[in-house]
Structures are given as structure tokens and as C-alpha cells.
PDB file of C-alpha atoms and ligand atoms in Angstrom:
ATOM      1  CA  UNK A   1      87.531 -73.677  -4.564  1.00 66.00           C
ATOM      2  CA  UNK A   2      88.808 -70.280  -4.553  1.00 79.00           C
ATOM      3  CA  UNK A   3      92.485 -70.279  -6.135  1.00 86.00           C
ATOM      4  CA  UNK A   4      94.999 -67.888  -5.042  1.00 90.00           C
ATOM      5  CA  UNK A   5      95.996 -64.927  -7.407  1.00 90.00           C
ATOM      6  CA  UNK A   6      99.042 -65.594  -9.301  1.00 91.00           C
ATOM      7  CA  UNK A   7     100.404 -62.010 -10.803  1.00 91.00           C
ATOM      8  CA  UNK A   8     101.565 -62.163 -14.242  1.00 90.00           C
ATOM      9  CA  UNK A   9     104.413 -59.549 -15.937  1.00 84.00           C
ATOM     10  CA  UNK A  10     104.843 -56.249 -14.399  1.00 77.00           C
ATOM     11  CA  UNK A  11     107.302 -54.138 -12.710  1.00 66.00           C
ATOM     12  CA  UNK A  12     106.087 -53.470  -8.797  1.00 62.00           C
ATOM     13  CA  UNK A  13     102.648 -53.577  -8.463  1.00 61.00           C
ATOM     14  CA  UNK A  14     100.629 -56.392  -6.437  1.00 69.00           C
ATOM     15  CA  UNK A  15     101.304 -55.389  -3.216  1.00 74.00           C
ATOM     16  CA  UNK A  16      99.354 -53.898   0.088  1.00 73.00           C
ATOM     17  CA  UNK A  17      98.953 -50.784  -1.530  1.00 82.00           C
ATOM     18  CA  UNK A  18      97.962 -51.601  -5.363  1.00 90.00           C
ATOM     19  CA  UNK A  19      95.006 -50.835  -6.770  1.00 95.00           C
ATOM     20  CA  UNK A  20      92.853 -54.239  -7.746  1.00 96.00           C
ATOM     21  CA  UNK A  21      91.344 -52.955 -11.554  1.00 97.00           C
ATOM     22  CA  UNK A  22      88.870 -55.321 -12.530  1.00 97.00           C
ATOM     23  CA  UNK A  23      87.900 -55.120 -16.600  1.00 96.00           C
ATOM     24  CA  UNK A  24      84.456 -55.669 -16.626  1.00 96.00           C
ATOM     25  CA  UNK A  25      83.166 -56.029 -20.687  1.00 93.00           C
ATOM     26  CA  UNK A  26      80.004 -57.300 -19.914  1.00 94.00           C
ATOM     27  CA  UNK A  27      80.870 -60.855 -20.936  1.00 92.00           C
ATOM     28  CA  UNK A  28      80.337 -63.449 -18.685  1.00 93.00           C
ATOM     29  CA  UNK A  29      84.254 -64.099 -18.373  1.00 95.00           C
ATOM     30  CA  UNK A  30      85.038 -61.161 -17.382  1.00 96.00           C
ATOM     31  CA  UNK A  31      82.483 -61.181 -14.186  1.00 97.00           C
ATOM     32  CA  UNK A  32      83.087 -64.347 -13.323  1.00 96.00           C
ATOM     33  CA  UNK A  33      86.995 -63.181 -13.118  1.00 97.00           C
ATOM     34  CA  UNK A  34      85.840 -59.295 -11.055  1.00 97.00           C
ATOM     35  CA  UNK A  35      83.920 -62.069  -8.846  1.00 97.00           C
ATOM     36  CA  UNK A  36      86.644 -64.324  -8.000  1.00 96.00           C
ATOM     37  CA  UNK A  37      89.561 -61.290  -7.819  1.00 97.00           C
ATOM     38  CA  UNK A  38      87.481 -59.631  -5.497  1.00 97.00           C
ATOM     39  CA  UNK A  39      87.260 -62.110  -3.182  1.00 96.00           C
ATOM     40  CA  UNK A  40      90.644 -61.043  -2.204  1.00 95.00           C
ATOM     41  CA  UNK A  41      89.438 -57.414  -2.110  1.00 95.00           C
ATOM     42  CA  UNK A  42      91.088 -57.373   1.294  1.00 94.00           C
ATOM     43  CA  UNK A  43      94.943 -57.531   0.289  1.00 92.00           C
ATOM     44  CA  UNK A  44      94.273 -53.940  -1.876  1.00 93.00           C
ATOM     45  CA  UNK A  45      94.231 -50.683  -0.949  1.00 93.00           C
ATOM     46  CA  UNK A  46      91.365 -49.565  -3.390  1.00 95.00           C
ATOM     47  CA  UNK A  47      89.581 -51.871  -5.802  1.00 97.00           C
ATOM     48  CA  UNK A  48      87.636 -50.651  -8.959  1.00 98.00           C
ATOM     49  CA  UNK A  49      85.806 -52.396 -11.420  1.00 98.00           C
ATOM     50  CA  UNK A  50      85.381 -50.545 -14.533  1.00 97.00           C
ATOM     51  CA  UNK A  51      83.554 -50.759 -18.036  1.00 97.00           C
ATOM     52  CA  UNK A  52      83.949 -48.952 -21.360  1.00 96.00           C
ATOM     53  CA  UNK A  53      80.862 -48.415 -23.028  1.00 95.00           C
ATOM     54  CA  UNK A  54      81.218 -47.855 -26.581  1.00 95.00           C
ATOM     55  CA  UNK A  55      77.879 -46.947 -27.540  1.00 95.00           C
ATOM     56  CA  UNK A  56      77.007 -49.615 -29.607  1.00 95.00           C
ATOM     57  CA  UNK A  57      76.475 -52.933 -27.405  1.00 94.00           C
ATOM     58  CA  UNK A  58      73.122 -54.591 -27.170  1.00 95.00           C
ATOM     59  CA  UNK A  59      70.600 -52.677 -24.793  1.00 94.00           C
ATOM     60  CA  UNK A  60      70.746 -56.118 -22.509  1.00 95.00           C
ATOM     61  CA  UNK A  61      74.039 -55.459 -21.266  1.00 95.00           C
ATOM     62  CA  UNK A  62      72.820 -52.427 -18.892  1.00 96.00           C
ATOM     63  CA  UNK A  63      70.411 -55.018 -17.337  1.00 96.00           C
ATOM     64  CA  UNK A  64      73.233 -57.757 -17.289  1.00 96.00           C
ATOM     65  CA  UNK A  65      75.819 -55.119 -15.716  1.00 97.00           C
ATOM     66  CA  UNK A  66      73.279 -53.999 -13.110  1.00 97.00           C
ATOM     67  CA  UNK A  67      72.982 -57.808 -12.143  1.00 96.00           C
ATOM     68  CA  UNK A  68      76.559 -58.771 -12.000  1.00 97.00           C
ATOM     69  CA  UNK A  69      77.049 -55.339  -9.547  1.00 97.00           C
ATOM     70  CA  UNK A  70      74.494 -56.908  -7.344  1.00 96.00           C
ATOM     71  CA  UNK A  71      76.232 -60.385  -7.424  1.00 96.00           C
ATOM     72  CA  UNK A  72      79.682 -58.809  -6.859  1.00 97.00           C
ATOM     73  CA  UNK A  73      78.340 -56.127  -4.444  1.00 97.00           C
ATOM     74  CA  UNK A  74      80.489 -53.710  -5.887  1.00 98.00           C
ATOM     75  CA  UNK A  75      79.614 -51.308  -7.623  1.00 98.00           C
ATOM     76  CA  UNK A  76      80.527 -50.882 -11.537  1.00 98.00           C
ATOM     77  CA  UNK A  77      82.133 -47.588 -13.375  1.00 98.00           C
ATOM     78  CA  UNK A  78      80.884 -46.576 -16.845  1.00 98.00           C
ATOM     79  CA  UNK A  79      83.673 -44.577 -18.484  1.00 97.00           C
ATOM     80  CA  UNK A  80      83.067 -43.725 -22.207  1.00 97.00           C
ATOM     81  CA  UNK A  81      84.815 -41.823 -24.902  1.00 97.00           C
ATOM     82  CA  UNK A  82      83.093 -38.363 -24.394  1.00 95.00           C
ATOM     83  CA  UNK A  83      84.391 -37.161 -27.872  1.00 97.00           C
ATOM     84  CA  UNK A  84      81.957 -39.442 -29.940  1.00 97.00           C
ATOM     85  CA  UNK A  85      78.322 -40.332 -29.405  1.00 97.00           C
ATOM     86  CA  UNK A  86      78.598 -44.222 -30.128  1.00 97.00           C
ATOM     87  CA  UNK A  87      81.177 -46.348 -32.089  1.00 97.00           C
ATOM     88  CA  UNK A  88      79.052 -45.163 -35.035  1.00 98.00           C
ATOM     89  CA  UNK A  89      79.582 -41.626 -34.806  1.00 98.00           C
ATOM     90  CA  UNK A  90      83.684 -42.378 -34.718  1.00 98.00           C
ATOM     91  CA  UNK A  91      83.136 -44.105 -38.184  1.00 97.00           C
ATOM     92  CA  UNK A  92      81.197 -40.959 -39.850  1.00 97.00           C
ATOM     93  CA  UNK A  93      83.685 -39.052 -38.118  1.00 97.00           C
ATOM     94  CA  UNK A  94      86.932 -40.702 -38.752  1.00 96.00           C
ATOM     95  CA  UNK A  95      85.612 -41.754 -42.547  1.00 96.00           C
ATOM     96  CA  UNK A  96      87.341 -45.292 -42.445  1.00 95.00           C
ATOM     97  CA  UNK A  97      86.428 -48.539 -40.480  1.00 95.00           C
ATOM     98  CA  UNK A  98      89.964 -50.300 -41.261  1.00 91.00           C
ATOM     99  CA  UNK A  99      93.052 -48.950 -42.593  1.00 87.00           C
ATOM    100  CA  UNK A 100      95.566 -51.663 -43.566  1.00 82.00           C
ATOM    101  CA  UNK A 101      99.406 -50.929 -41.729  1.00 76.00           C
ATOM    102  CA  UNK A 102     102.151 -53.504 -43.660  1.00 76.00           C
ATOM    103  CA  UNK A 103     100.780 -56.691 -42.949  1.00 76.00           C
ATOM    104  CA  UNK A 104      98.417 -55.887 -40.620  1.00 80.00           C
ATOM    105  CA  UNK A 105      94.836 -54.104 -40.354  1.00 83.00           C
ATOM    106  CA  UNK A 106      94.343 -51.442 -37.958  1.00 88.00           C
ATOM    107  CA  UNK A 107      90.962 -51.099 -36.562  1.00 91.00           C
ATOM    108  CA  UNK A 108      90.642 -47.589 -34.342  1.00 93.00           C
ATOM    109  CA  UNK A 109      87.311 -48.635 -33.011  1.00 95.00           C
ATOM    110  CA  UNK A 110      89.045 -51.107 -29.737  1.00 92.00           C
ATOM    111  CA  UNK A 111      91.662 -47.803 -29.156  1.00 92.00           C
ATOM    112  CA  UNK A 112      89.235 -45.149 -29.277  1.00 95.00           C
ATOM    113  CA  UNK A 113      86.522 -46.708 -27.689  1.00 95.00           C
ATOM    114  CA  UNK A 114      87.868 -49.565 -25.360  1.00 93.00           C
ATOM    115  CA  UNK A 115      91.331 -48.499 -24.328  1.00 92.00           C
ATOM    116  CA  UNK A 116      91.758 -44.673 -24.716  1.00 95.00           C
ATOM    117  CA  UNK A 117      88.867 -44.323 -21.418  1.00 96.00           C
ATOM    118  CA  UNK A 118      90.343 -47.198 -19.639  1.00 94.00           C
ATOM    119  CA  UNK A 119      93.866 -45.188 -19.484  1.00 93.00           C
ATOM    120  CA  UNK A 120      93.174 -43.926 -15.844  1.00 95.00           C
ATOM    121  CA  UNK A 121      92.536 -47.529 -14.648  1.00 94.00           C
ATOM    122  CA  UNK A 122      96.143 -48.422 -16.518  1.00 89.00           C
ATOM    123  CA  UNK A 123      99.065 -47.429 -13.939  1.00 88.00           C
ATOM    124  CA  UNK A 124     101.843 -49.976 -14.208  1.00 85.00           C
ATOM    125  CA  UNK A 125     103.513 -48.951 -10.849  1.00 85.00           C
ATOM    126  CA  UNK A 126      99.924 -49.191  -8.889  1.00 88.00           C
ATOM    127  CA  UNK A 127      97.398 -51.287 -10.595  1.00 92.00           C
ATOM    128  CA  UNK A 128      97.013 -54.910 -10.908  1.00 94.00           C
ATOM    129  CA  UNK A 129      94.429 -55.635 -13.940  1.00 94.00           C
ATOM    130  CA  UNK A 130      91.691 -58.054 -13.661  1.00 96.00           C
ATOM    131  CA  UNK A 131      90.910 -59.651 -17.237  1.00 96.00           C
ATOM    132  CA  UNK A 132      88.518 -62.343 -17.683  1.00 95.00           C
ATOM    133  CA  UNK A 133      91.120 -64.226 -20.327  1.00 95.00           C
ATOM    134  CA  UNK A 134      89.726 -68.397 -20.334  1.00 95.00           C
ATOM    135  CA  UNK A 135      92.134 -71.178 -20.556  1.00 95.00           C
ATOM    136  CA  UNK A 136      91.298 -71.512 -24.062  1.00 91.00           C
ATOM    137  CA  UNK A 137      92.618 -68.187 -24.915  1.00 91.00           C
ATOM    138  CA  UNK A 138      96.236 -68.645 -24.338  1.00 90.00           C
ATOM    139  CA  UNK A 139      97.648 -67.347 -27.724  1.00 91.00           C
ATOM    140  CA  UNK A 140      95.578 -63.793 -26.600  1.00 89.00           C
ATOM    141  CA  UNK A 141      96.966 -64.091 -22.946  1.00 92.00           C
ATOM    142  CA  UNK A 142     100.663 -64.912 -24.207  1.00 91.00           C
ATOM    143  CA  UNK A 143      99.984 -61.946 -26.599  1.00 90.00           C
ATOM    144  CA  UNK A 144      98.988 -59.138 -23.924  1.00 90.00           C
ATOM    145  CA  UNK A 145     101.784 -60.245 -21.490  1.00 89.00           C
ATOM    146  CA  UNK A 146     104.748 -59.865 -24.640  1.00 89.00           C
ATOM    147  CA  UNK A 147     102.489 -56.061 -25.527  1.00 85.00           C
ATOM    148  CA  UNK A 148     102.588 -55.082 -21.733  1.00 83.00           C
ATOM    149  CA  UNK A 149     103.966 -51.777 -20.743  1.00 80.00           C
ATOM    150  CA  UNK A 150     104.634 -53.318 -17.127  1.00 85.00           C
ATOM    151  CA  UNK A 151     101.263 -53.883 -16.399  1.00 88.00           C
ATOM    152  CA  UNK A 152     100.559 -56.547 -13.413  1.00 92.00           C
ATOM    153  CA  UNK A 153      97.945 -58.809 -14.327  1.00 94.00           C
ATOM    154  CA  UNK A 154      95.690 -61.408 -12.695  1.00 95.00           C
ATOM    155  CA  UNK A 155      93.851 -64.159 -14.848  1.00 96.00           C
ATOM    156  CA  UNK A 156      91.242 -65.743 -12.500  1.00 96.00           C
ATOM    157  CA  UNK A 157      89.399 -67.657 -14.803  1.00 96.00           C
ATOM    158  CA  UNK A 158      92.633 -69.594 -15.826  1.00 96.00           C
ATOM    159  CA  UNK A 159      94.260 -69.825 -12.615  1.00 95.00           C
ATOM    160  CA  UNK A 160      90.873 -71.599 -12.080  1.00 94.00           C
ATOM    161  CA  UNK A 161      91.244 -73.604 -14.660  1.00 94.00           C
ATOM    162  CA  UNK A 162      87.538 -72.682 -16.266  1.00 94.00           C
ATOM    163  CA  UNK A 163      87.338 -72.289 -20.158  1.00 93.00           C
ATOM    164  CA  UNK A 164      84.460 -70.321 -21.717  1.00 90.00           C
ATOM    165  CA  UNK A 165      81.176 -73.143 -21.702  1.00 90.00           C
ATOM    166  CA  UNK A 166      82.478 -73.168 -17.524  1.00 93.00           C
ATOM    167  CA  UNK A 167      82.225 -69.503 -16.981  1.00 93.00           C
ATOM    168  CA  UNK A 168      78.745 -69.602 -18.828  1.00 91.00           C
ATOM    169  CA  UNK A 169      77.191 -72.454 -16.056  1.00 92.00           C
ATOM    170  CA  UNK A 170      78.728 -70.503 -13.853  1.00 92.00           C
ATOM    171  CA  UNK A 171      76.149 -67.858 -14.078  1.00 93.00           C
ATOM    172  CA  UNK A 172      73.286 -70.209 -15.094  1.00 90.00           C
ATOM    173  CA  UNK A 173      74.056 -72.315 -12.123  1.00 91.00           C
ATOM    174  CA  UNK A 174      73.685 -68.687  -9.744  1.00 90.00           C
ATOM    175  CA  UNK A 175      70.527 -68.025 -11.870  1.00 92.00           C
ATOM    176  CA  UNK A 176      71.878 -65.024 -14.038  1.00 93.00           C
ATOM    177  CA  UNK A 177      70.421 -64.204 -16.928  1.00 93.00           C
ATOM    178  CA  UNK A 178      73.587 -64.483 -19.103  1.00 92.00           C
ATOM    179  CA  UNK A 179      73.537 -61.487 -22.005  1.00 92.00           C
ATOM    180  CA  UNK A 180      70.809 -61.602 -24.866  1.00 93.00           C
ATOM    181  CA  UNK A 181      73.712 -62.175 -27.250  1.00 92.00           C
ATOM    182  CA  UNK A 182      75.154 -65.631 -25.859  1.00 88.00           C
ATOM    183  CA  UNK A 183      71.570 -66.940 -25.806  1.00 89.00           C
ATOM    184  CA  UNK A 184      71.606 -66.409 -29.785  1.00 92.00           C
ATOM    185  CA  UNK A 185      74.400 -68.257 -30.264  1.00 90.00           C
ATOM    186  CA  UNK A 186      77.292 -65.713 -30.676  1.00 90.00           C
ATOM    187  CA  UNK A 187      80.335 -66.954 -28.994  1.00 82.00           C
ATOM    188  CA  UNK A 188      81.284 -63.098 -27.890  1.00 82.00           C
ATOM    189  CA  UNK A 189      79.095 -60.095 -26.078  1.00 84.00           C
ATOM    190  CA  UNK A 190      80.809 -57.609 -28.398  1.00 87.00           C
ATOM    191  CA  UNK A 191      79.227 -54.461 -29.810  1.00 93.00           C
ATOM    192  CA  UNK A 192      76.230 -55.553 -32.370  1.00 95.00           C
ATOM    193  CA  UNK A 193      78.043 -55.601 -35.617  1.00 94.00           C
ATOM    194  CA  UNK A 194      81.326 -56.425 -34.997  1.00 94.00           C
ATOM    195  CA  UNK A 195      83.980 -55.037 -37.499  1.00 95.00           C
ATOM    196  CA  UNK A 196      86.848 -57.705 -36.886  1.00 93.00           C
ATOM    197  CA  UNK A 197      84.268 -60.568 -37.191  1.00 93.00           C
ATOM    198  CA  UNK A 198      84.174 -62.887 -40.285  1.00 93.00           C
ATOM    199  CA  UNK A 199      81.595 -63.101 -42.668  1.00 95.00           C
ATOM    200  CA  UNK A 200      79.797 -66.409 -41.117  1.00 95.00           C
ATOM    201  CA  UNK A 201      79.267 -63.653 -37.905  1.00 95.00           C
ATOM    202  CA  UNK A 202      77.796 -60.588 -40.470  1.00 96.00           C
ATOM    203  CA  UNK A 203      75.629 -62.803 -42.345  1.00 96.00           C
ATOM    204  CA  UNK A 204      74.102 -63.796 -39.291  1.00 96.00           C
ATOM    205  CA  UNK A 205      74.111 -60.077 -37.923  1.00 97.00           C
ATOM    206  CA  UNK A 206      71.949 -59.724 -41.080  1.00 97.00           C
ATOM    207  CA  UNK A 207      69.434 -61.601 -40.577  1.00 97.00           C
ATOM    208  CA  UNK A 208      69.381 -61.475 -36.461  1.00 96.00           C
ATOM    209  CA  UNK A 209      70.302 -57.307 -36.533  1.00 97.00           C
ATOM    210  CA  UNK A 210      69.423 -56.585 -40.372  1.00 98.00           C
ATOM    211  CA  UNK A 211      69.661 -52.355 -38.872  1.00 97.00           C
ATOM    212  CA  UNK A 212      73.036 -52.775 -37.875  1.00 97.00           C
ATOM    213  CA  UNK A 213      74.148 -54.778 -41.141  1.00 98.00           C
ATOM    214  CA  UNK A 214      72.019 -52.097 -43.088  1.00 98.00           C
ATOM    215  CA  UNK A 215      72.929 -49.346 -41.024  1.00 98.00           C
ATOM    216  CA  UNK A 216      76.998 -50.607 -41.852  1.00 98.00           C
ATOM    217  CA  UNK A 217      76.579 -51.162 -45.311  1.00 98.00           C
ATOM    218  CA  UNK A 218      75.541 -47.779 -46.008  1.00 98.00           C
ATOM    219  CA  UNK A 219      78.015 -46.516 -43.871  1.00 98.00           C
ATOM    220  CA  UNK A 220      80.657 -48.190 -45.617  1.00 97.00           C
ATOM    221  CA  UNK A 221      79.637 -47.059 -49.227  1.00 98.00           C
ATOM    222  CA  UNK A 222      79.390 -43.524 -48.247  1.00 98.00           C
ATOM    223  CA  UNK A 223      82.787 -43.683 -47.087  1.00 97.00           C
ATOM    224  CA  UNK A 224      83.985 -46.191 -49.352  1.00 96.00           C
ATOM    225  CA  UNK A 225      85.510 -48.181 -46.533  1.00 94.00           C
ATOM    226  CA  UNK A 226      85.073 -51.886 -46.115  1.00 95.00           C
ATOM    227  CA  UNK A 227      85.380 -54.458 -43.472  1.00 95.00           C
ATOM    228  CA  UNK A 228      86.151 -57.512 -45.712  1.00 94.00           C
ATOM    229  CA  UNK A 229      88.165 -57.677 -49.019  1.00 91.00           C
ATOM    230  CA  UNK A 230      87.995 -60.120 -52.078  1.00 91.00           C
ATOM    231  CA  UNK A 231      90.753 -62.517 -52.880  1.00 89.00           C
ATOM    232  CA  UNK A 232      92.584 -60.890 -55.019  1.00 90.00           C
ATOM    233  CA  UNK A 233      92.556 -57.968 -52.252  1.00 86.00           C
ATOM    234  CA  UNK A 234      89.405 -55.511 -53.671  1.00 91.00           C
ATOM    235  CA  UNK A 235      87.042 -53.974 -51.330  1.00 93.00           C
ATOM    236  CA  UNK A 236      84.294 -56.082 -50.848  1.00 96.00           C
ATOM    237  CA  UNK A 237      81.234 -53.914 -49.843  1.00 97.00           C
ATOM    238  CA  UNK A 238      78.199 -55.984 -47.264  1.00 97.00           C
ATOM    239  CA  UNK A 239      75.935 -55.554 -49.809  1.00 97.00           C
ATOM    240  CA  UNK A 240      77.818 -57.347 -51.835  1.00 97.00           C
ATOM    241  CA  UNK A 241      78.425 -59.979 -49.629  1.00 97.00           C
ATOM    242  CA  UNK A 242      76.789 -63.614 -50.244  1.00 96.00           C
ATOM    243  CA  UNK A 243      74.197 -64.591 -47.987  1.00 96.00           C
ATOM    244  CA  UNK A 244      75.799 -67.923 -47.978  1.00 95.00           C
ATOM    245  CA  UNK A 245      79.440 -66.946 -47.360  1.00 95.00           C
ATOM    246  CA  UNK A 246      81.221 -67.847 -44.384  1.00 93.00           C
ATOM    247  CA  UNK A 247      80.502 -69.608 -41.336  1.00 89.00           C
ATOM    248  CA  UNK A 248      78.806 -69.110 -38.338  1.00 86.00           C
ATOM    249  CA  UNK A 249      79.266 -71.771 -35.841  1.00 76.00           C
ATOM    250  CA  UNK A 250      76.787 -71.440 -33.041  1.00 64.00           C
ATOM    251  CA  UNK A 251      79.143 -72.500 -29.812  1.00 54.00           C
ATOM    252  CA  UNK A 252      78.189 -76.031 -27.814  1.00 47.00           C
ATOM    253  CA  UNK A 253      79.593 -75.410 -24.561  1.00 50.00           C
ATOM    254  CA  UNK A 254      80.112 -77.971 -21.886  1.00 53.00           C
ATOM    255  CA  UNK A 255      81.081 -77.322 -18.836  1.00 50.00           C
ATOM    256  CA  UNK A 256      83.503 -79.119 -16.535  1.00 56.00           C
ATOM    257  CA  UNK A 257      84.041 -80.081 -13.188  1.00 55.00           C
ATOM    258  CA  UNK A 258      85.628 -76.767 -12.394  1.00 59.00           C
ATOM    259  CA  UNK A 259      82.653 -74.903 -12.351  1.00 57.00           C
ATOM    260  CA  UNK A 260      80.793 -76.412  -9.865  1.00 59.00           C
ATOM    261  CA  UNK A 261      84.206 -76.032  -7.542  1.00 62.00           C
ATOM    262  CA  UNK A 262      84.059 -72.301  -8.512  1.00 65.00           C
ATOM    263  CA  UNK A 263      80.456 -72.002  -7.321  1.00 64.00           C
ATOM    264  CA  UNK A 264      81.073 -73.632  -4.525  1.00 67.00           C
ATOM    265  CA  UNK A 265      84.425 -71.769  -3.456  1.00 69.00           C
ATOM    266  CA  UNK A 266      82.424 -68.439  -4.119  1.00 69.00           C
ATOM    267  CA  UNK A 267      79.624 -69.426  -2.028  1.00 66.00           C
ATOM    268  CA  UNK A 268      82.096 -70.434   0.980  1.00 67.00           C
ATOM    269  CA  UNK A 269      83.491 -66.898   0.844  1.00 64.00           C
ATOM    270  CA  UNK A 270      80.018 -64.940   1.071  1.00 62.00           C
TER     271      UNK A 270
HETATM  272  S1  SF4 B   1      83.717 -55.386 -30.253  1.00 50.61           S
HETATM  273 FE1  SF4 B   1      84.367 -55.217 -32.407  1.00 50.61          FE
HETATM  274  S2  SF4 B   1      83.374 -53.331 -33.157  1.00 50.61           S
HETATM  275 FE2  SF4 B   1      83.298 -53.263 -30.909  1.00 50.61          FE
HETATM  276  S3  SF4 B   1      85.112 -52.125 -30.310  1.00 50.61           S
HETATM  277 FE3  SF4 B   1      85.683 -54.293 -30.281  1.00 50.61          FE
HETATM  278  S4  SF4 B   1      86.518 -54.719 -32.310  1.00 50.61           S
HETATM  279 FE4  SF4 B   1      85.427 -52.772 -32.447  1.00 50.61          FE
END
């Protein structure tokens, strides 16, 4: 079952002559999505799957990426931040991990690193953007559609009807590897120490990654910056954290009938 693409916000693209932009983050999501969107490769004038490389994801994903271009038989562009080394480089540089705005917390890591090299691969007027968004992520698809500049953009994975445990036997069920990451039990393929994560996630980045949660916790009192807070709003330094605090839930996926349908569709179209 291959489901046809159903454009999202926008102001002109998603015609004969766009450009098809597929996000590629080296989650399984988002190849699933590059997969399915590219099946209509066709109906564009140029098609492009892209990945920003931040420098600090686990060493796996080059061997997962070089996979999924094989499966997709298309081939997949690196672009990177050429200012800084790796996402830890931007920290010494920048001196601060999170700087709180109002309300709010502003982390310059997903701007610097993620969207600043992506710009190119952002044209509202020609590009409609592939992004691997499941079903149950509909509070972070209702919130990039109300933050859109006019971008057009195609959820396949939802039009599809998959959620994330069906994306994940999508690949098993093709026999790919999925990323080292997943296979630990982390319910994301982010970089290895991720600063927006709770403290359930870092105490098990200590004791799966204890470099990276070292590596951060010296980082952060050099530059007396934190990534959590206490209660009553103090910086709250990792090596101060509890082993014990938080919660790490280790994610159960099933999958539904909707996969199979999805392998099955793709396989009809090769
Ligand atoms: S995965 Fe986490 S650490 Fe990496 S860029 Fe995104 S928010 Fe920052």
C-alpha cells in the first residue's frame, strides 16, 4: 500500500517543477518516510535527500546511512556546520549549553547544527520537505505547520498511518540493521548525550556512554552552564545528579497491520 502524498501548509510549491527534499536524520522514521516519498520521485523535477551531521551522533549511523542509500537507491548528502568541529566544539565555543528566553529555554545546538546547513534545502516557493513525523507525534507536526515560513510539507509515515514501533518492523522486516542506539533501548537516534533529554535519559547515558556524561559534566562546570535545574530553579550540575533520578523507560513497540501493507506497497513499486 503506497498512499498518495497529501501536501501540508505552504504557499506554491508541490508541483511538476518542485524540488522533493527528503530530511534524512538517520532515524528509522525518517527513511522509512525518504523511501515512501520517493516512490513518487517521478512527479519532481529534482529530488534530494539530505542529512546534517552534527558531529556528535553514534559512529553506527554512517553504516546505517550507507544502508538506507542502498535501500532507497539514492544517494544521501552530508551537509555540516563547517564553522565548528562537532556539537562539542560549539559548546566550548559558545560557553553556554542553554540560555533561558521568558518562559522558555533556548538550546543553539538544533539551530546551529541541524537547521542553519539545511537552509539551502529550505525554499518555500520550490521545495516540498520530506519529514519522517509518526502518527504519534501530532502535537510536533501541528507545531511545525503553525512555525512554517510557507514551507510545503509531506508526512509519509502518517499519511500511512504507521506510528514509531511500525516504522521500526519496517526495517527489521527488510533485514536492516536498525541504528545501535534503538537496539539499547533509547526511543530517539539523537546525538549521544542529548541536551534536551530528561534525567531518566542522562543517567542512562552514564552508565551506557559514561565519556559523553563525563565528557558533559566537565564541560558544564568549566563553563558553569547546566542542562537541568533544581526545584527551586538552581543550576543543577551532572555530577551532581542522582544516579537514581528520573526515568528511563526503555520503549515496547508493537507494530500494526500497517507495516506489513507498507512493505508490501514498497515492494510492488521496485
Ligand atoms: S539531538 Fe539533542 S543535542 Fe543533538 S542537536 Fe538535537 S537537541 Fe541538540
Amino acid at each position: 500500500m503506497l498512499v498518495e502524498p497529501i501536501f501540508r501548509g505552504g504557499i506554491g510549491a508541490a508541483n511538476d517543477k518542485s524540488r522533493l527534499v527528503c530530511n534524512f536524520s538517520c532515524g528509522a522514521s525518517s527513511a522509512v518516510a525518504a523511501k515512501m516519498a520517493l516512490a513518487f520521485r517521478d512527479r519532481f523535477e529534482e529530488t534530494v535527500v539530505v542529512y546534517a551531521d552534527t558531529g556528535n551522533e553514534h559512529p553506527d549511523n554512517m553504516r546505517f546511512l550507507r544502508e538506507i542509500e542502498e535501500w532507497i537507491e539514492h544517494p544521501i548528502t552530508i551537509v555540516k556546520n563547517e564553522k565548528y568541529e562537532d556539537l562539542w566544539d560549539m559548546w566550548e565555543q559558545m560557553g553556554f549549553i542553554a540560555a533561558v528566553a521568558g518562559k522558555n529555554k533556548y538550546y543553539p545546538c538544533t539551530g546551529t547544527m541541524k537547521k542553519q546547513p539545511l537552509q539551502p534545502y529550505e525554499v518555500p516557493t520550490t521545495d516540498v520537505k520530506v519529514i519522517g513525523y509518526t502518527v504519534d507525534e501530532r502535537t510536533r507536526i501541528e507545531r511545525i505547520l503553525k512555525q512554517s515560513d510557507g514551507t510545503t510539507f509531506w508526512f509519509p509515515c502518517v499519511d500511512a498511518g504507521l506510528d514509531k514501533g511500525d516504522v521500526l518492523s519496517v526495517l527489521e522486516r527488510l533485514g536492516i540493521a536498525l541504528p545501535v542506539m534503538y537496539s539499547q533501548g533509547y526511543d530517539h537516534n539523537n546525538c549521544v548525550g542529548c541536551v534536551k533529554a530528561g534525567k531518566g535519559y542522562w543517567n542512562r547515558i552514564r552508565v551506557d556512554y559514561p565519556e559523553a556524561f563525563a565528557r558533559m559534566a566537565d564541560l558544564e562546570r568549566r563553563h558553569n552552564t547546566t542542562i537541568f535545574s533544581t526545584d527551586a530553579g538552581e543550576p543543577l550540575f551532572l555530577d551532581e545528579l542522582s544516579p537514581t533520578a528520573g526515568i528511563f523507560k526503555e520503549d515496547q513497540y508493537n507494530c500494526s497491520i500497517m507495516c506489513q501493507m507498507v512493505v508490501d506497497g514498497l515492494e510492488a513499486k521496485q
